[in-house]
């Protein structure tokens, strides 16, 4: 028998190509800054290195490939003109899911298929290192359920936490 929710998770994964998402969320006053977008393109390439980035239900994917958005599938980073043009012609449905100009937020999503917990934590760790290197004038963080789970697991695995939990268990 399947664990509770496993069938629904497989159905979701099969229909949209991934089971969960994690995002690099950037807060900036310059959401249209081409230098920021070049960094995001480079970050997306770094995270998906070794994969084709397609969502097929396993591993990691990019539901919104920035190289395709900016027309930079040749490996070069987008020019200022490519960034400005692409952002100006984005369909509203895509634009709203990627950029909130009123709040100055950009959310770069990654789809996660059937990665085990350890691989998800490693992915979140890579994303956190990329987010920590946000350019001046911007702050970045990792969001999504896998990021919360990774933070919880890391917290539970810390030696101090283990001692506290063991002490609590002894008292109980």
Short mmCIF file of C-alpha atoms in Angstrom, two decimals, residues 26-33 36 103-106 137-139:
data_model
loop_
_atom_site.label_atom_id
_atom_site.label_comp_id
_atom_site.label_asym_id
_atom_site.label_seq_id
_atom_site.Cartn_x
_atom_site.Cartn_y
_atom_site.Cartn_z
CA UNK A 26 15.32 38.40 -4.58
CA UNK A 27 14.23 41.67 -3.01
CA UNK A 28 15.45 44.67 -4.99
CA UNK A 29 14.44 48.19 -5.94
CA UNK A 30 15.70 47.51 -9.47
CA UNK A 31 13.71 44.50 -10.72
CA UNK A 32 14.59 45.36 -14.32
CA UNK A 33 18.35 45.69 -13.71
CA UNK A 36 20.79 41.31 -11.73
CA UNK A 103 7.20 44.95 -3.89
CA UNK A 104 10.48 44.72 -5.81
CA UNK A 105 10.51 40.93 -5.66
CA UNK A 106 11.77 38.42 -8.21
CA UNK A 137 21.27 46.67 -3.48
CA UNK A 138 19.52 43.29 -3.40
CA UNK A 139 18.87 40.65 -0.80
#
